[in-house]
GROMACS .gro file of C-alpha atoms in nm:
model
  469
    1UNK     CA    1   0.000   0.000   0.000
    2UNK     CA    2   0.148   0.328  -0.116
    3UNK     CA    3   0.102   0.642   0.087
    4UNK     CA    4  -0.031   0.964  -0.061
    5UNK     CA    5   0.174   1.279  -0.057
    6UNK     CA    6   0.019   1.615  -0.143
    7UNK     CA    7   0.230   1.919  -0.188
    8UNK     CA    8   0.073   2.255  -0.260
    9UNK     CA    9   0.284   2.518  -0.419
   10UNK     CA   10   0.357   2.781  -0.160
   11UNK     CA   11   0.360   3.060  -0.417
   12UNK     CA   12   0.097   3.110  -0.692
   13UNK     CA   13  -0.116   2.811  -0.600
   14UNK     CA   14  -0.438   2.987  -0.694
   15UNK     CA   15  -0.295   3.272  -0.903
   16UNK     CA   16  -0.223   3.307  -1.267
   17UNK     CA   17   0.159   3.286  -1.231
   18UNK     CA   18   0.285   3.027  -1.478
   19UNK     CA   19   0.570   2.901  -1.254
   20UNK     CA   20   0.540   2.529  -1.187
   21UNK     CA   21   0.666   2.413  -0.846
   22UNK     CA   22   0.610   2.077  -0.685
   23UNK     CA   23   0.876   2.093  -0.411
   24UNK     CA   24   0.949   2.397  -0.196
   25UNK     CA   25   1.313   2.511  -0.173
   26UNK     CA   26   1.495   2.383   0.128
   27UNK     CA   27   1.326   2.045   0.151
   28UNK     CA   28   1.577   1.760   0.162
   29UNK     CA   29   1.575   1.495  -0.105
   30UNK     CA   30   1.569   1.211   0.144
   31UNK     CA   31   1.260   1.353   0.307
   32UNK     CA   32   1.084   1.384  -0.022
   33UNK     CA   33   1.189   1.046  -0.155
   34UNK     CA   34   1.087   0.865   0.161
   35UNK     CA   35   0.735   0.827   0.026
   36UNK     CA   36   0.645   0.722  -0.330
   37UNK     CA   37   0.494   0.991  -0.552
   38UNK     CA   38   0.129   0.897  -0.599
   39UNK     CA   39  -0.046   1.235  -0.621
   40UNK     CA   40   0.095   1.580  -0.683
   41UNK     CA   41  -0.088   1.910  -0.658
   42UNK     CA   42   0.039   2.142  -0.930
   43UNK     CA   43   0.003   2.518  -0.889
   44UNK     CA   44   0.008   2.635  -1.248
   45UNK     CA   45  -0.318   2.752  -1.403
   46UNK     CA   46  -0.508   2.486  -1.592
   47UNK     CA   47  -0.329   2.190  -1.422
   48UNK     CA   48  -0.524   1.989  -1.169
   49UNK     CA   49  -0.460   1.687  -0.945
   50UNK     CA   50  -0.278   1.377  -1.067
   51UNK     CA   51  -0.459   1.090  -0.900
   52UNK     CA   52  -0.306   0.784  -1.068
   53UNK     CA   53   0.058   0.727  -0.993
   54UNK     CA   54   0.105   0.546  -1.324
   55UNK     CA   55  -0.084   0.811  -1.528
   56UNK     CA   56   0.109   1.010  -1.790
   57UNK     CA   57   0.068   1.374  -1.703
   58UNK     CA   58   0.295   1.525  -1.967
   59UNK     CA   59   0.421   1.388  -2.300
   60UNK     CA   60   0.724   1.172  -2.246
   61UNK     CA   61   0.702   1.184  -1.869
   62UNK     CA   62   0.527   0.936  -1.640
   63UNK     CA   63   0.523   0.894  -1.265
   64UNK     CA   64   0.644   0.563  -1.139
   65UNK     CA   65   0.833   0.463  -0.829
   66UNK     CA   66   1.097   0.728  -0.886
   67UNK     CA   67   1.154   1.000  -0.629
   68UNK     CA   68   0.968   1.323  -0.677
   69UNK     CA   69   1.291   1.514  -0.748
   70UNK     CA   70   1.352   1.297  -1.055
   71UNK     CA   71   0.991   1.339  -1.166
   72UNK     CA   72   1.007   1.715  -1.140
   73UNK     CA   73   1.346   1.720  -1.315
   74UNK     CA   74   1.204   1.522  -1.605
   75UNK     CA   75   0.893   1.746  -1.625
   76UNK     CA   76   1.059   2.086  -1.645
   77UNK     CA   77   1.257   2.057  -1.970
   78UNK     CA   78   0.972   1.883  -2.152
   79UNK     CA   79   0.698   2.129  -2.065
   80UNK     CA   80   0.613   2.440  -2.263
   81UNK     CA   81   0.417   2.683  -2.047
   82UNK     CA   82   0.229   2.973  -2.205
   83UNK     CA   83   0.178   3.300  -2.024
   84UNK     CA   84  -0.151   3.472  -2.116
   85UNK     CA   85  -0.142   3.847  -2.130
   86UNK     CA   86  -0.407   4.108  -2.216
   87UNK     CA   87  -0.339   4.340  -2.506
   88UNK     CA   88  -0.396   4.713  -2.471
   89UNK     CA   89  -0.446   4.975  -2.739
   90UNK     CA   90  -0.158   5.175  -2.599
   91UNK     CA   91   0.093   5.110  -2.326
   92UNK     CA   92   0.078   5.468  -2.204
   93UNK     CA   93  -0.301   5.498  -2.228
   94UNK     CA   94  -0.295   5.731  -2.528
   95UNK     CA   95  -0.627   5.612  -2.674
   96UNK     CA   96  -0.962   5.683  -2.508
   97UNK     CA   97  -1.310   5.578  -2.614
   98UNK     CA   98  -1.618   5.797  -2.661
   99UNK     CA   99  -1.927   5.604  -2.555
  100UNK     CA  100  -2.303   5.666  -2.557
  101UNK     CA  101  -2.404   5.837  -2.230
  102UNK     CA  102  -2.695   5.748  -2.004
  103UNK     CA  103  -3.011   5.868  -2.182
  104UNK     CA  104  -3.279   5.850  -1.911
  105UNK     CA  105  -3.473   5.598  -1.707
  106UNK     CA  106  -3.734   5.532  -1.977
  107UNK     CA  107  -3.492   5.524  -2.275
  108UNK     CA  108  -3.296   5.206  -2.344
  109UNK     CA  109  -3.155   5.279  -2.689
  110UNK     CA  110  -3.132   5.538  -2.964
  111UNK     CA  111  -3.029   5.587  -3.325
  112UNK     CA  112  -2.691   5.728  -3.419
  113UNK     CA  113  -2.824   6.019  -3.626
  114UNK     CA  114  -2.511   6.197  -3.744
  115UNK     CA  115  -2.142   6.255  -3.679
  116UNK     CA  116  -2.044   6.614  -3.606
  117UNK     CA  117  -1.673   6.548  -3.670
  118UNK     CA  118  -1.458   6.346  -3.910
  119UNK     CA  119  -1.165   6.110  -3.844
  120UNK     CA  120  -0.852   6.320  -3.806
  121UNK     CA  121  -1.033   6.621  -3.661
  122UNK     CA  122  -0.909   6.780  -3.341
  123UNK     CA  123  -1.162   6.785  -3.057
  124UNK     CA  124  -1.164   6.944  -2.713
  125UNK     CA  125  -1.275   6.779  -2.392
  126UNK     CA  126  -1.656   6.751  -2.366
  127UNK     CA  127  -1.696   6.867  -2.727
  128UNK     CA  128  -1.987   6.695  -2.909
  129UNK     CA  129  -1.872   6.455  -3.181
  130UNK     CA  130  -2.201   6.276  -3.260
  131UNK     CA  131  -2.574   6.300  -3.196
  132UNK     CA  132  -2.802   6.021  -3.072
  133UNK     CA  133  -3.168   6.052  -3.161
  134UNK     CA  134  -3.411   5.900  -2.909
  135UNK     CA  135  -3.787   5.880  -2.884
  136UNK     CA  136  -3.800   6.214  -2.703
  137UNK     CA  137  -3.483   6.420  -2.735
  138UNK     CA  138  -3.152   6.438  -2.919
  139UNK     CA  139  -2.848   6.359  -2.703
  140UNK     CA  140  -2.486   6.455  -2.777
  141UNK     CA  141  -2.195   6.213  -2.750
  142UNK     CA  142  -1.900   6.414  -2.623
  143UNK     CA  143  -1.527   6.352  -2.630
  144UNK     CA  144  -1.392   6.242  -2.288
  145UNK     CA  145  -1.050   6.396  -2.354
  146UNK     CA  146  -0.893   6.652  -2.581
  147UNK     CA  147  -0.718   6.498  -2.879
  148UNK     CA  148  -0.763   6.379  -3.235
  149UNK     CA  149  -1.033   6.140  -3.358
  150UNK     CA  150  -0.862   5.820  -3.469
  151UNK     CA  151  -1.165   5.635  -3.604
  152UNK     CA  152  -1.540   5.590  -3.573
  153UNK     CA  153  -1.647   5.248  -3.455
  154UNK     CA  154  -2.023   5.278  -3.506
  155UNK     CA  155  -2.207   5.387  -3.821
  156UNK     CA  156  -2.483   5.638  -3.882
  157UNK     CA  157  -2.829   5.484  -3.860
  158UNK     CA  158  -2.725   5.211  -3.615
  159UNK     CA  159  -2.922   5.148  -3.297
  160UNK     CA  160  -2.696   5.204  -2.996
  161UNK     CA  161  -2.738   5.159  -2.622
  162UNK     CA  162  -2.581   5.344  -2.327
  163UNK     CA  163  -2.217   5.241  -2.303
  164UNK     CA  164  -2.178   5.157  -2.672
  165UNK     CA  165  -1.842   5.266  -2.811
  166UNK     CA  166  -1.875   5.532  -3.081
  167UNK     CA  167  -1.523   5.655  -3.152
  168UNK     CA  168  -1.158   5.613  -3.056
  169UNK     CA  169  -0.967   5.931  -2.972
  170UNK     CA  170  -0.591   5.972  -2.950
  171UNK     CA  171  -0.489   6.220  -2.684
  172UNK     CA  172  -0.149   6.284  -2.846
  173UNK     CA  173  -0.268   6.261  -3.207
  174UNK     CA  174   0.001   6.006  -3.297
  175UNK     CA  175  -0.087   5.727  -3.538
  176UNK     CA  176  -0.392   5.911  -3.673
  177UNK     CA  177  -0.421   5.928  -4.049
  178UNK     CA  178  -0.538   6.275  -4.153
  179UNK     CA  179  -0.759   6.267  -4.459
  180UNK     CA  180  -0.651   6.539  -4.702
  181UNK     CA  181  -0.839   6.635  -5.019
  182UNK     CA  182  -0.530   6.555  -5.231
  183UNK     CA  183  -0.541   6.191  -5.121
  184UNK     CA  184  -0.864   6.135  -5.308
  185UNK     CA  185  -0.720   6.250  -5.644
  186UNK     CA  186  -0.508   5.937  -5.719
  187UNK     CA  187  -0.816   5.719  -5.674
  188UNK     CA  188  -1.005   5.913  -5.939
  189UNK     CA  189  -0.703   5.924  -6.163
  190UNK     CA  190  -0.651   5.550  -6.126
  191UNK     CA  191  -1.007   5.483  -6.225
  192UNK     CA  192  -0.954   5.660  -6.560
  193UNK     CA  193  -0.777   5.449  -6.828
  194UNK     CA  194  -0.438   5.569  -6.952
  195UNK     CA  195  -0.394   5.690  -7.313
  196UNK     CA  196  -0.220   5.364  -7.401
  197UNK     CA  197  -0.513   5.166  -7.272
  198UNK     CA  198  -0.753   5.385  -7.469
  199UNK     CA  199  -0.555   5.324  -7.790
  200UNK     CA  200  -0.551   4.949  -7.738
  201UNK     CA  201  -0.922   4.952  -7.666
  202UNK     CA  202  -1.007   5.161  -7.971
  203UNK     CA  203  -0.819   4.944  -8.223
  204UNK     CA  204  -1.030   4.628  -8.184
  205UNK     CA  205  -1.342   4.842  -8.200
  206UNK     CA  206  -1.229   4.981  -8.535
  207UNK     CA  207  -1.195   4.630  -8.674
  208UNK     CA  208  -1.535   4.535  -8.553
  209UNK     CA  209  -1.690   4.842  -8.708
  210UNK     CA  210  -1.528   4.770  -9.042
  211UNK     CA  211  -1.704   4.435  -9.069
  212UNK     CA  212  -2.025   4.444  -9.271
  213UNK     CA  213  -2.333   4.443  -9.057
  214UNK     CA  214  -2.612   4.215  -9.167
  215UNK     CA  215  -2.944   4.364  -9.071
  216UNK     CA  216  -3.200   4.121  -8.943
  217UNK     CA  217  -3.556   4.158  -9.056
  218UNK     CA  218  -3.744   4.370  -8.808
  219UNK     CA  219  -4.034   4.204  -8.638
  220UNK     CA  220  -4.353   4.402  -8.631
  221UNK     CA  221  -4.350   4.604  -8.309
  222UNK     CA  222  -4.658   4.574  -8.096
  223UNK     CA  223  -4.811   4.907  -7.997
  224UNK     CA  224  -4.804   4.990  -7.623
  225UNK     CA  225  -5.124   4.896  -7.443
  226UNK     CA  226  -5.367   5.180  -7.410
  227UNK     CA  227  -5.456   5.279  -7.057
  228UNK     CA  228  -5.813   5.276  -6.960
  229UNK     CA  229  -5.984   5.600  -6.874
  230UNK     CA  230  -6.025   5.498  -6.511
  231UNK     CA  231  -5.657   5.408  -6.454
  232UNK     CA  232  -5.487   5.676  -6.241
  233UNK     CA  233  -5.195   5.866  -6.391
  234UNK     CA  234  -4.920   5.829  -6.126
  235UNK     CA  235  -4.624   6.067  -6.121
  236UNK     CA  236  -4.284   5.920  -6.210
  237UNK     CA  237  -4.077   5.778  -5.928
  238UNK     CA  238  -3.784   6.008  -5.999
  239UNK     CA  239  -3.993   6.299  -5.871
  240UNK     CA  240  -4.037   6.142  -5.528
  241UNK     CA  241  -3.807   6.134  -5.224
  242UNK     CA  242  -3.806   5.863  -4.959
  243UNK     CA  243  -3.676   5.975  -4.619
  244UNK     CA  244  -3.682   5.747  -4.310
  245UNK     CA  245  -3.886   5.871  -4.015
  246UNK     CA  246  -3.694   5.998  -3.717
  247UNK     CA  247  -3.734   5.822  -3.383
  248UNK     CA  248  -3.904   6.131  -3.241
  249UNK     CA  249  -4.158   6.141  -3.523
  250UNK     CA  250  -4.230   5.767  -3.489
  251UNK     CA  251  -4.274   5.806  -3.114
  252UNK     CA  252  -4.518   6.097  -3.157
  253UNK     CA  253  -4.714   5.901  -3.417
  254UNK     CA  254  -4.736   5.595  -3.193
  255UNK     CA  255  -4.847   5.791  -2.886
  256UNK     CA  256  -5.114   5.989  -3.070
  257UNK     CA  257  -5.254   5.679  -3.237
  258UNK     CA  258  -5.259   5.496  -2.904
  259UNK     CA  259  -5.448   5.796  -2.763
  260UNK     CA  260  -5.715   5.761  -3.030
  261UNK     CA  261  -5.737   5.386  -2.980
  262UNK     CA  262  -5.756   5.402  -2.599
  263UNK     CA  263  -5.946   5.717  -2.501
  264UNK     CA  264  -6.308   5.808  -2.571
  265UNK     CA  265  -6.217   6.145  -2.721
  266UNK     CA  266  -6.471   6.425  -2.719
  267UNK     CA  267  -6.414   6.797  -2.784
  268UNK     CA  268  -6.613   7.095  -2.660
  269UNK     CA  269  -6.564   7.456  -2.777
  270UNK     CA  270  -6.608   7.810  -2.655
  271UNK     CA  271  -6.490   8.158  -2.751
  272UNK     CA  272  -6.305   8.413  -2.544
  273UNK     CA  273  -6.300   8.789  -2.567
  274UNK     CA  274  -5.932   8.880  -2.535
  275UNK     CA  275  -5.988   9.255  -2.482
  276UNK     CA  276  -5.913   9.277  -2.109
  277UNK     CA  277  -5.615   9.039  -2.109
  278UNK     CA  278  -5.458   9.221  -2.403
  279UNK     CA  279  -5.521   9.557  -2.232
  280UNK     CA  280  -5.359   9.427  -1.913
  281UNK     CA  281  -5.051   9.325  -2.108
  282UNK     CA  282  -5.038   9.655  -2.295
  283UNK     CA  283  -5.069   9.866  -1.978
  284UNK     CA  284  -4.805   9.689  -1.771
  285UNK     CA  285  -4.563   9.539  -2.027
  286UNK     CA  286  -4.289   9.798  -1.967
  287UNK     CA  287  -4.309   9.785  -1.588
  288UNK     CA  288  -4.323   9.404  -1.603
  289UNK     CA  289  -4.006   9.381  -1.811
  290UNK     CA  290  -3.827   9.634  -1.592
  291UNK     CA  291  -3.898   9.443  -1.272
  292UNK     CA  292  -3.889   9.079  -1.383
  293UNK     CA  293  -3.664   9.093  -1.689
  294UNK     CA  294  -3.912   8.903  -1.908
  295UNK     CA  295  -4.199   9.005  -2.135
  296UNK     CA  296  -4.558   8.956  -2.028
  297UNK     CA  297  -4.730   8.723  -2.275
  298UNK     CA  298  -5.071   8.565  -2.312
  299UNK     CA  299  -4.959   8.212  -2.217
  300UNK     CA  300  -4.912   8.300  -1.851
  301UNK     CA  301  -5.272   8.422  -1.837
  302UNK     CA  302  -5.401   8.097  -1.986
  303UNK     CA  303  -5.182   7.888  -1.752
  304UNK     CA  304  -5.323   8.074  -1.451
  305UNK     CA  305  -5.675   8.028  -1.590
  306UNK     CA  306  -5.612   7.654  -1.644
  307UNK     CA  307  -5.486   7.620  -1.286
  308UNK     CA  308  -5.802   7.787  -1.158
  309UNK     CA  309  -6.016   7.558  -1.376
  310UNK     CA  310  -5.838   7.243  -1.260
  311UNK     CA  311  -5.879   7.345  -0.897
  312UNK     CA  312  -6.253   7.391  -0.956
  313UNK     CA  313  -6.287   7.065  -1.154
  314UNK     CA  314  -6.031   6.818  -1.005
  315UNK     CA  315  -6.159   6.531  -1.221
  316UNK     CA  316  -5.994   6.688  -1.527
  317UNK     CA  317  -5.658   6.670  -1.347
  318UNK     CA  318  -5.716   6.301  -1.265
  319UNK     CA  319  -5.631   5.989  -1.467
  320UNK     CA  320  -5.762   5.633  -1.504
  321UNK     CA  321  -5.531   5.356  -1.383
  322UNK     CA  322  -5.689   5.016  -1.438
  323UNK     CA  323  -6.007   5.011  -1.233
  324UNK     CA  324  -5.902   5.310  -1.020
  325UNK     CA  325  -5.905   5.687  -1.058
  326UNK     CA  326  -5.592   5.871  -0.946
  327UNK     CA  327  -5.658   6.227  -0.825
  328UNK     CA  328  -5.352   6.450  -0.831
  329UNK     CA  329  -5.303   6.711  -0.561
  330UNK     CA  330  -5.050   6.896  -0.776
  331UNK     CA  331  -5.081   7.070  -1.113
  332UNK     CA  332  -4.804   7.019  -1.368
  333UNK     CA  333  -4.889   7.198  -1.691
  334UNK     CA  334  -4.737   7.061  -2.012
  335UNK     CA  335  -4.678   7.317  -2.289
  336UNK     CA  336  -4.671   7.177  -2.644
  337UNK     CA  337  -4.377   7.326  -2.838
  338UNK     CA  338  -4.321   7.270  -3.209
  339UNK     CA  339  -3.953   7.236  -3.302
  340UNK     CA  340  -3.780   7.171  -3.635
  341UNK     CA  341  -3.724   6.810  -3.524
  342UNK     CA  342  -4.078   6.748  -3.402
  343UNK     CA  343  -4.325   6.813  -3.123
  344UNK     CA  344  -4.199   6.815  -2.764
  345UNK     CA  345  -4.397   6.883  -2.446
  346UNK     CA  346  -4.192   7.034  -2.159
  347UNK     CA  347  -4.358   7.056  -1.818
  348UNK     CA  348  -4.408   7.352  -1.581
  349UNK     CA  349  -4.387   7.192  -1.235
  350UNK     CA  350  -4.622   7.301  -0.955
  351UNK     CA  351  -4.785   7.572  -1.165
  352UNK     CA  352  -5.039   7.637  -0.888
  353UNK     CA  353  -4.758   7.789  -0.676
  354UNK     CA  354  -4.622   8.022  -0.945
  355UNK     CA  355  -4.710   8.381  -1.033
  356UNK     CA  356  -4.721   8.540  -1.379
  357UNK     CA  357  -4.350   8.628  -1.385
  358UNK     CA  358  -4.234   8.281  -1.276
  359UNK     CA  359  -4.455   8.116  -1.538
  360UNK     CA  360  -4.325   8.343  -1.816
  361UNK     CA  361  -3.963   8.277  -1.718
  362UNK     CA  362  -4.017   7.900  -1.710
  363UNK     CA  363  -4.194   7.900  -2.047
  364UNK     CA  364  -3.913   8.101  -2.210
  365UNK     CA  365  -3.644   7.873  -2.063
  366UNK     CA  366  -3.815   7.551  -2.169
  367UNK     CA  367  -3.901   7.682  -2.517
  368UNK     CA  368  -3.540   7.788  -2.577
  369UNK     CA  369  -3.408   7.447  -2.469
  370UNK     CA  370  -3.664   7.269  -2.687
  371UNK     CA  371  -3.565   7.466  -2.998
  372UNK     CA  372  -3.189   7.421  -2.958
  373UNK     CA  373  -3.223   7.054  -2.862
  374UNK     CA  374  -3.076   7.083  -2.512
  375UNK     CA  375  -3.395   6.991  -2.322
  376UNK     CA  376  -3.363   6.686  -2.096
  377UNK     CA  377  -3.588   6.388  -2.041
  378UNK     CA  378  -3.671   6.496  -1.686
  379UNK     CA  379  -3.800   6.831  -1.812
  380UNK     CA  380  -4.056   6.652  -2.030
  381UNK     CA  381  -4.156   6.367  -1.799
  382UNK     CA  382  -4.492   6.369  -1.627
  383UNK     CA  383  -4.748   6.646  -1.663
  384UNK     CA  384  -5.113   6.634  -1.558
  385UNK     CA  385  -5.268   6.869  -1.817
  386UNK     CA  386  -5.153   7.004  -2.155
  387UNK     CA  387  -5.198   7.341  -2.328
  388UNK     CA  388  -5.139   7.357  -2.704
  389UNK     CA  389  -5.127   7.697  -2.875
  390UNK     CA  390  -5.193   7.647  -3.244
  391UNK     CA  391  -5.277   8.016  -3.277
  392UNK     CA  392  -4.910   8.108  -3.319
  393UNK     CA  393  -4.925   7.930  -3.657
  394UNK     CA  394  -5.258   8.087  -3.756
  395UNK     CA  395  -5.494   7.803  -3.663
  396UNK     CA  396  -5.852   7.924  -3.629
  397UNK     CA  397  -6.003   7.614  -3.469
  398UNK     CA  398  -5.896   7.252  -3.414
  399UNK     CA  399  -5.961   6.939  -3.207
  400UNK     CA  400  -5.637   6.859  -3.018
  401UNK     CA  401  -5.548   6.501  -2.922
  402UNK     CA  402  -5.484   6.407  -2.558
  403UNK     CA  403  -5.124   6.354  -2.454
  404UNK     CA  404  -5.125   6.011  -2.278
  405UNK     CA  405  -5.160   5.931  -1.993
  406UNK     CA  406  -5.334   6.264  -1.926
  407UNK     CA  407  -5.710   6.300  -1.948
  408UNK     CA  408  -5.758   6.638  -2.120
  409UNK     CA  409  -5.589   6.901  -2.335
  410UNK     CA  410  -5.670   7.270  -2.396
  411UNK     CA  411  -5.631   7.409  -2.747
  412UNK     CA  412  -5.568   7.781  -2.804
  413UNK     CA  413  -5.614   7.941  -3.146
  414UNK     CA  414  -5.550   8.262  -3.332
  415UNK     CA  415  -5.700   8.594  -3.225
  416UNK     CA  416  -5.934   8.736  -3.489
  417UNK     CA  417  -6.125   9.064  -3.473
  418UNK     CA  418  -6.493   8.982  -3.516
  419UNK     CA  419  -6.817   9.181  -3.471
  420UNK     CA  420  -6.968   9.109  -3.129
  421UNK     CA  421  -7.276   9.241  -2.952
  422UNK     CA  422  -7.168   9.429  -2.637
  423UNK     CA  423  -7.428   9.625  -2.441
  424UNK     CA  424  -7.673   9.609  -2.727
  425UNK     CA  425  -7.422   9.747  -2.975
  426UNK     CA  426  -7.222   9.566  -3.241
  427UNK     CA  427  -6.853   9.638  -3.186
  428UNK     CA  428  -6.530   9.473  -3.309
  429UNK     CA  429  -6.364   9.250  -3.050
  430UNK     CA  430  -6.044   9.037  -3.055
  431UNK     CA  431  -6.188   8.688  -3.021
  432UNK     CA  432  -6.027   8.347  -2.978
  433UNK     CA  433  -6.181   8.002  -3.010
  434UNK     CA  434  -6.072   7.759  -2.738
  435UNK     CA  435  -6.123   7.382  -2.741
  436UNK     CA  436  -6.109   7.117  -2.470
  437UNK     CA  437  -6.058   6.755  -2.574
  438UNK     CA  438  -6.122   6.517  -2.285
  439UNK     CA  439  -6.151   6.146  -2.207
  440UNK     CA  440  -6.524   6.082  -2.189
  441UNK     CA  441  -6.464   5.759  -1.995
  442UNK     CA  442  -6.362   5.970  -1.697
  443UNK     CA  443  -6.493   6.321  -1.757
  444UNK     CA  444  -6.859   6.399  -1.824
  445UNK     CA  445  -6.974   6.683  -2.047
  446UNK     CA  446  -7.088   6.884  -1.744
  447UNK     CA  447  -6.738   6.901  -1.591
  448UNK     CA  448  -6.580   6.972  -1.930
  449UNK     CA  449  -6.814   7.264  -2.004
  450UNK     CA  450  -6.772   7.408  -1.653
  451UNK     CA  451  -6.394   7.390  -1.690
  452UNK     CA  452  -6.395   7.565  -2.027
  453UNK     CA  453  -6.635   7.823  -1.894
  454UNK     CA  454  -6.394   7.895  -1.607
  455UNK     CA  455  -6.113   7.950  -1.859
  456UNK     CA  456  -6.334   8.200  -2.043
  457UNK     CA  457  -6.431   8.389  -1.727
  458UNK     CA  458  -6.074   8.427  -1.596
  459UNK     CA  459  -5.924   8.531  -1.931
  460UNK     CA  460  -6.200   8.784  -1.996
  461UNK     CA  461  -6.169   8.929  -1.644
  462UNK     CA  462  -5.829   8.855  -1.481
  463UNK     CA  463  -5.939   9.036  -1.164
  464UNK     CA  464  -6.122   8.717  -1.068
  465UNK     CA  465  -5.786   8.564  -0.981
  466UNK     CA  466  -5.722   8.836  -0.723
  467UNK     CA  467  -6.065   8.801  -0.563
  468UNK     CA  468  -6.078   8.418  -0.603
  469UNK     CA  469  -6.427   8.429  -0.750
   0.00000   0.00000   0.00000
């Protein structure tokens, strides 16, 4: 019966060091050879236990009744050990990667819309080099360090996620091929045949042309089929352009169609005499700008009127959630803003706590961010009621669509001078049609009409807000 001797390597037993040791230094040969070698624990990576003393563990080397020293001596020269190492793009960390940033809690991916730079361009730290188009906003991919763009890894039109590598940037600019306009000339020149090639190509053609051409009898051509009188005359395809929809446009289309499919949409109308609100703005516009640094517009008056209406009819500020109705004790007014890239709806938070000046400042800030594309996801999330002003584009009357998951939307329209009966006399008045589209599953016509009537009363006589009547 042979005894079992286990020796663990004192150094690197569980590490990745490729040094193979079976006997620690300083152990006498007689002590080691006193027991036959039946099982050896090897410390190199990828080598396990040898459980059979007669098993061949390496080519040309077997364990018998020899001492362990002889076994180890015979193993070392016959074994080729490989050391695995990780490759890096640069030993001194010259290359850095520009990746897609975090885009918001509700956004998991986006489309790489366009590159703002080219390979070989110099960029500064935090300078935008590409734009990611999401369902709601456009997000910039910035350079993490100052340097030169080495290459772009992703392509325009690809769907990317947060953390996806977009470009490789060299901080020192070494090893970056700069694309010059002169480099493209040889390619064009190479594509054109040389004069010698033209001469050789023209000679065989001359021989072919000199041969007599035998004309074949022409077959009677069939006349083109005549179109029926009812067949539509379609324009040629070369007069059409096909452009893919942006993610923002597809998102807006999906949400509005879901709104029509889900809500029981109904719209009620009224008209507002804008005389008093316009006179208020005209009388105090200079003093308002001097004190608050912002112009007094009509939107702040309608926001204050909407707040008053929502406080009088809380059901319009509520929403359906399954079999429950959620009543909100706050009023966040969403303002629809049309931008060159599509419709966005930033939110004025806690509008019930704001005065005219604070509302005007917030509207100007959000509208500016929406137009230059710097608005964030958080500034558009939520909202309990929406106001859409189509009057700035000249709309006379419309039926707006609810912005899900809200339950109603107020539509403003253009101001037109119309003849109205005031005190028994027909006089011209600046009039505006207003529309309220609401979810009839939750809101009855009575509440909708009362709400719209409250809007009319407050806009026509803003003093009601001071007296709370």
